[in-house]
Coordinates of C-alpha atoms in Angstrom, one line a residue:
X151 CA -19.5 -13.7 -1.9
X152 CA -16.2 -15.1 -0.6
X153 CA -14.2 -15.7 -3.3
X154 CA -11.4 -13.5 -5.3
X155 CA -12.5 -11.9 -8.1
X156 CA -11.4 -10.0 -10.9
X157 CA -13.1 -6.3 -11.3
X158 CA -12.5 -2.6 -12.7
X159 CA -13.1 0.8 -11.8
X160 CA -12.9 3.8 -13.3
X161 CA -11.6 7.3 -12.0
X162 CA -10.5 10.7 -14.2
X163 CA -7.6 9.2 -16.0
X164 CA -9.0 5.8 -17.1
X165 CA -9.7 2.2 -15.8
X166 CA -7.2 0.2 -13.6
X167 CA -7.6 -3.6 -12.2
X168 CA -8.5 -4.7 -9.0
X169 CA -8.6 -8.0 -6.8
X170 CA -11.9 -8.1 -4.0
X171 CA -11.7 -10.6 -2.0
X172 CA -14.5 -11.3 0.6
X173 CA -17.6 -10.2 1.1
X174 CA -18.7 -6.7 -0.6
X175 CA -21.3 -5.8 2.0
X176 CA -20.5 -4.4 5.6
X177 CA -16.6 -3.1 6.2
X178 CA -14.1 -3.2 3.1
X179 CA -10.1 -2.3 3.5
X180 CA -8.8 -0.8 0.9
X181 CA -5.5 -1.9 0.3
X182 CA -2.3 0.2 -1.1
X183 CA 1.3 -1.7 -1.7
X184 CA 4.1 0.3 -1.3
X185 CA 5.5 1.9 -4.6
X186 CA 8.1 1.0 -6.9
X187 CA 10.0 -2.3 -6.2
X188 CA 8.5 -2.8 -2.3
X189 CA 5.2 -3.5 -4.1
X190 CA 6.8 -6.9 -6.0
X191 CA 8.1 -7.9 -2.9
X192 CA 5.0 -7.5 -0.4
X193 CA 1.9 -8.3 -2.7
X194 CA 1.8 -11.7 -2.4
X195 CA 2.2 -11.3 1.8
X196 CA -0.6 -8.6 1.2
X197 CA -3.0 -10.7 -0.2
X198 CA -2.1 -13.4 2.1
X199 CA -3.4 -11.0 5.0
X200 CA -6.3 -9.9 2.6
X201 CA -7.6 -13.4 2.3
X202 CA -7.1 -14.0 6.0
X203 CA -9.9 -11.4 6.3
X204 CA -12.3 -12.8 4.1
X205 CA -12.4 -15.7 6.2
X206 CA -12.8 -13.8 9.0
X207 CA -15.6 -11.9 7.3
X208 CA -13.8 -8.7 6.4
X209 CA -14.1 -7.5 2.8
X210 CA -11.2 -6.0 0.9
X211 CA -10.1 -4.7 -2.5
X212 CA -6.2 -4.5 -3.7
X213 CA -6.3 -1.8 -6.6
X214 CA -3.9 -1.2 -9.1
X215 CA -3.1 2.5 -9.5
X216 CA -2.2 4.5 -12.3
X217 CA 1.7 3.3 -12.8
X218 CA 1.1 -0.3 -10.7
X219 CA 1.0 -3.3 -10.8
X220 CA -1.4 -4.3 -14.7
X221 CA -1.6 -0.5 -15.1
X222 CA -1.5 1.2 -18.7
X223 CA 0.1 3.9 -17.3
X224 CA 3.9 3.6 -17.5
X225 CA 5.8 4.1 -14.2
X226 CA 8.0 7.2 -15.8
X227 CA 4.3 8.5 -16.6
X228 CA 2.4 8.4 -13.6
X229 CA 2.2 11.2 -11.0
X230 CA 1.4 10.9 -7.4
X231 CA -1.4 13.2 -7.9
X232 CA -2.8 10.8 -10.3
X233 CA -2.8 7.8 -7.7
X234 CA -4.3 10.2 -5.5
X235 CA -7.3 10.7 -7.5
X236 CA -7.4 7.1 -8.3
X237 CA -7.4 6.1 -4.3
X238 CA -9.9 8.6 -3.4
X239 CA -12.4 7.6 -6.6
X240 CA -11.9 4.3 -5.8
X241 CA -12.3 4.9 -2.2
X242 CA -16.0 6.9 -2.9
X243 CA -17.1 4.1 -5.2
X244 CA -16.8 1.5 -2.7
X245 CA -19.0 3.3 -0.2
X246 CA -19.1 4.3 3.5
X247 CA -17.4 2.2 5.8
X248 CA -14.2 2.3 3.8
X249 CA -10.7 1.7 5.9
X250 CA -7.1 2.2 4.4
X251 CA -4.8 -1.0 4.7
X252 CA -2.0 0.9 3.7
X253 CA 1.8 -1.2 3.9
X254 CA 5.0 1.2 4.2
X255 CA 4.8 4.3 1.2
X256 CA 1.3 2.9 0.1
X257 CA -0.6 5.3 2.9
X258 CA 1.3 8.1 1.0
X259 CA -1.9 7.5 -1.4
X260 CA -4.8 8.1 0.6
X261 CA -4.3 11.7 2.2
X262 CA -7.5 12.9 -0.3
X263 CA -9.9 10.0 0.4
X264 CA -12.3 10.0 2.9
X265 CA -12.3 7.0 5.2
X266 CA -14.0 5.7 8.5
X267 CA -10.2 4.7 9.8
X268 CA -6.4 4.5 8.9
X269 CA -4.7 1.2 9.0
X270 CA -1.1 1.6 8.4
X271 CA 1.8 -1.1 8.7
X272 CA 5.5 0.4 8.6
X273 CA 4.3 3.6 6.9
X274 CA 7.0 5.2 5.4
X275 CA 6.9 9.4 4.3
X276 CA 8.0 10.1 0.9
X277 CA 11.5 12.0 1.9
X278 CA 12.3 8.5 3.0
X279 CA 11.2 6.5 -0.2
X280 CA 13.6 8.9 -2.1
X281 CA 16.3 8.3 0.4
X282 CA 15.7 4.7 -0.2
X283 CA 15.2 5.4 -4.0
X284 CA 18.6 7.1 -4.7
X285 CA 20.9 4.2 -2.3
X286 CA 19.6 1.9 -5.0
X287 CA 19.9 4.0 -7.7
X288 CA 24.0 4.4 -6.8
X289 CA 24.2 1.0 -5.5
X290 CA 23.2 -0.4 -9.2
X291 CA 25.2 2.4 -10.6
X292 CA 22.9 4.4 -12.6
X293 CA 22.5 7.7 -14.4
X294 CA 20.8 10.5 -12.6
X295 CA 16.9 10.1 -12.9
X296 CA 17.0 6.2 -13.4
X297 CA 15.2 4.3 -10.4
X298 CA 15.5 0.6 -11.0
X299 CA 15.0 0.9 -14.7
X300 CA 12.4 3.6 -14.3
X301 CA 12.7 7.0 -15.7
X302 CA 11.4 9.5 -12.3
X303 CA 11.6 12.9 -13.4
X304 CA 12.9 15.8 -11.2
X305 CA 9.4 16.9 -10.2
X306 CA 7.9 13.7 -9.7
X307 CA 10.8 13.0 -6.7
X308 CA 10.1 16.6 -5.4
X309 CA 6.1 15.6 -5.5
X310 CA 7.4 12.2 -3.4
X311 CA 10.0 14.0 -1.0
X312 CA 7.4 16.6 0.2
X313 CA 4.3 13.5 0.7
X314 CA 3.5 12.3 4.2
X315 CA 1.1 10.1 5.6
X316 CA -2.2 11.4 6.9
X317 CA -2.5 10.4 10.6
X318 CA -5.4 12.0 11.6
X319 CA -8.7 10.6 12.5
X320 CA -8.7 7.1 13.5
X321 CA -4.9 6.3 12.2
X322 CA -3.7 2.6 13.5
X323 CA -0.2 2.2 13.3
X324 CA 2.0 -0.8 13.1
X325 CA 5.3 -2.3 13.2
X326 CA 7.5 -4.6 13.3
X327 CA 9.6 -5.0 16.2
X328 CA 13.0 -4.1 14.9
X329 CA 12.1 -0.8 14.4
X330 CA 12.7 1.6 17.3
X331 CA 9.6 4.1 16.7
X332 CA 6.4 5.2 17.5
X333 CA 3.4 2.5 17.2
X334 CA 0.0 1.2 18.7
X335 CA 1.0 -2.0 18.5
X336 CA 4.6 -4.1 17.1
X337 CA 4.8 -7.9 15.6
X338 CA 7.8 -9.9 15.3
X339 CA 8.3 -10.7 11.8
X340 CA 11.2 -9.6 8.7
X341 CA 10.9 -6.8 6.8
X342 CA 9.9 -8.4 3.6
X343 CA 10.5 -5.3 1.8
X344 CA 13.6 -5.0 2.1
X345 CA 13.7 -8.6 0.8
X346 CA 15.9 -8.9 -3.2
X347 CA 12.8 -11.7 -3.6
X348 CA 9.4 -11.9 -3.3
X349 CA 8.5 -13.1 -0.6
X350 CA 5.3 -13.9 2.8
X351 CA 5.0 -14.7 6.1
X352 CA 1.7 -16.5 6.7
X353 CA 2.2 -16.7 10.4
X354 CA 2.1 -12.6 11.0
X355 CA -0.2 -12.5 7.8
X356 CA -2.7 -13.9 10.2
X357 CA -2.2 -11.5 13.2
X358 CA -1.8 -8.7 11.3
X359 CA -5.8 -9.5 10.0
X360 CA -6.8 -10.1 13.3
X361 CA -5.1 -6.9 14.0
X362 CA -7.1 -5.5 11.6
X363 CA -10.7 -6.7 12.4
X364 CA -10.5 -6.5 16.6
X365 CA -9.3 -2.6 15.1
X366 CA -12.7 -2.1 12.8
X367 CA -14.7 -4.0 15.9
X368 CA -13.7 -1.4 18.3

């Protein structure tokens, strides 16, 4: 199959929602947004690059975690831990040959899964999401603890300050080129996260997947 579908799966906590696109046979990324508002912003550019794969024969899968996206899980409730489990559940249902497509603080989900490679695109550790969270917080003006409307307690921003992406293994990583650090490889292109509008970029949609699959090829 080639087409989007709609499916489930289940890990500890419950059942979330999640897009396949593709085929479901041979090598499947597994694809994690970034959290809080970043994820709005990138997910229709993600599935963009998602569906650029399925024509090139590449599976994928773009899950909703506990706290995301459809989730029944309110933001204020969900704990990294928890989207954690959910990534590496997920991750073992799908089967071997499983790579992390993982966009700026969505590869702080996957340290726990076990994966045949790490594909990440502007990753971003957690002491910088909170850095991030709390300019918007006092740009917008509000109380202590309220992220963009979201109630974060004290120990879920501790769990996020101390979280870093897992580069070991077979880690790819990516970025644009306006940022001045490390990578395997940079693309022209705006941030889109940092965007006030959703918002895509079909053009380096396109070479980021070919990115990807020359990367699972090799």
């Amino acid at each position: 199959m080639t087409g989007i579908r709609f499916q489930h799966y289940d890990w500890a906590g419950g059942r979330e929602a999640m897009l396949r696109f593709g085929p479901d046979a041979g090598p499947i990324a597994l694809a994690a947004l970034p959290l809080f508002e970043e994820a709005n912003r990138t997910r229709q550019f993600a599935c963009t690059i998602l569906r650029a794969l399925a024509e090139r024969g590449i599976g994928s899968v773009l899950p909703d975690f506990p706290g995301t996206g459809e989730s029944l899980v309110a933001t204020a409730d969900a704990t990294l831990s928890d989207q954690r489990r959910a990534y590496s559940a997920l991750a073992q249902q799908l089967g071997a040959d499983i790579y992390a497509l993982s966009i700026r603080s969505g590869a702080l989900l996957e340290g726990d899964a076990t994966l045949a490679g790490r594909w990440h695109l502007s990753p971003q550790s957690g002491e910088e999401l909170v850095r991030d969270l709390e300019r918007a917080r006092a740009a917008a003006g509000r109380a202590e603890g309220d992220y963009a409307g979201n109630r974060l307690s004290s120990e879920r921003i501790a769990a996020l300050r101390e979280a870093v992406p897992r580069g070991d293994g077979r880690c790819r990583i990516i970025r644009l080129d306006t940022e001045l650090r490390a990578a395997d490889a940079t693309y022209p292109g705006a941030p889109l996260w940092r965007r006030s509008e959703p918002d895509n970029n079909i053009e380096l949609a396109e070479k980021l997947a070919a990115d990807i699959v020359h990367w699972i090829a090799a």
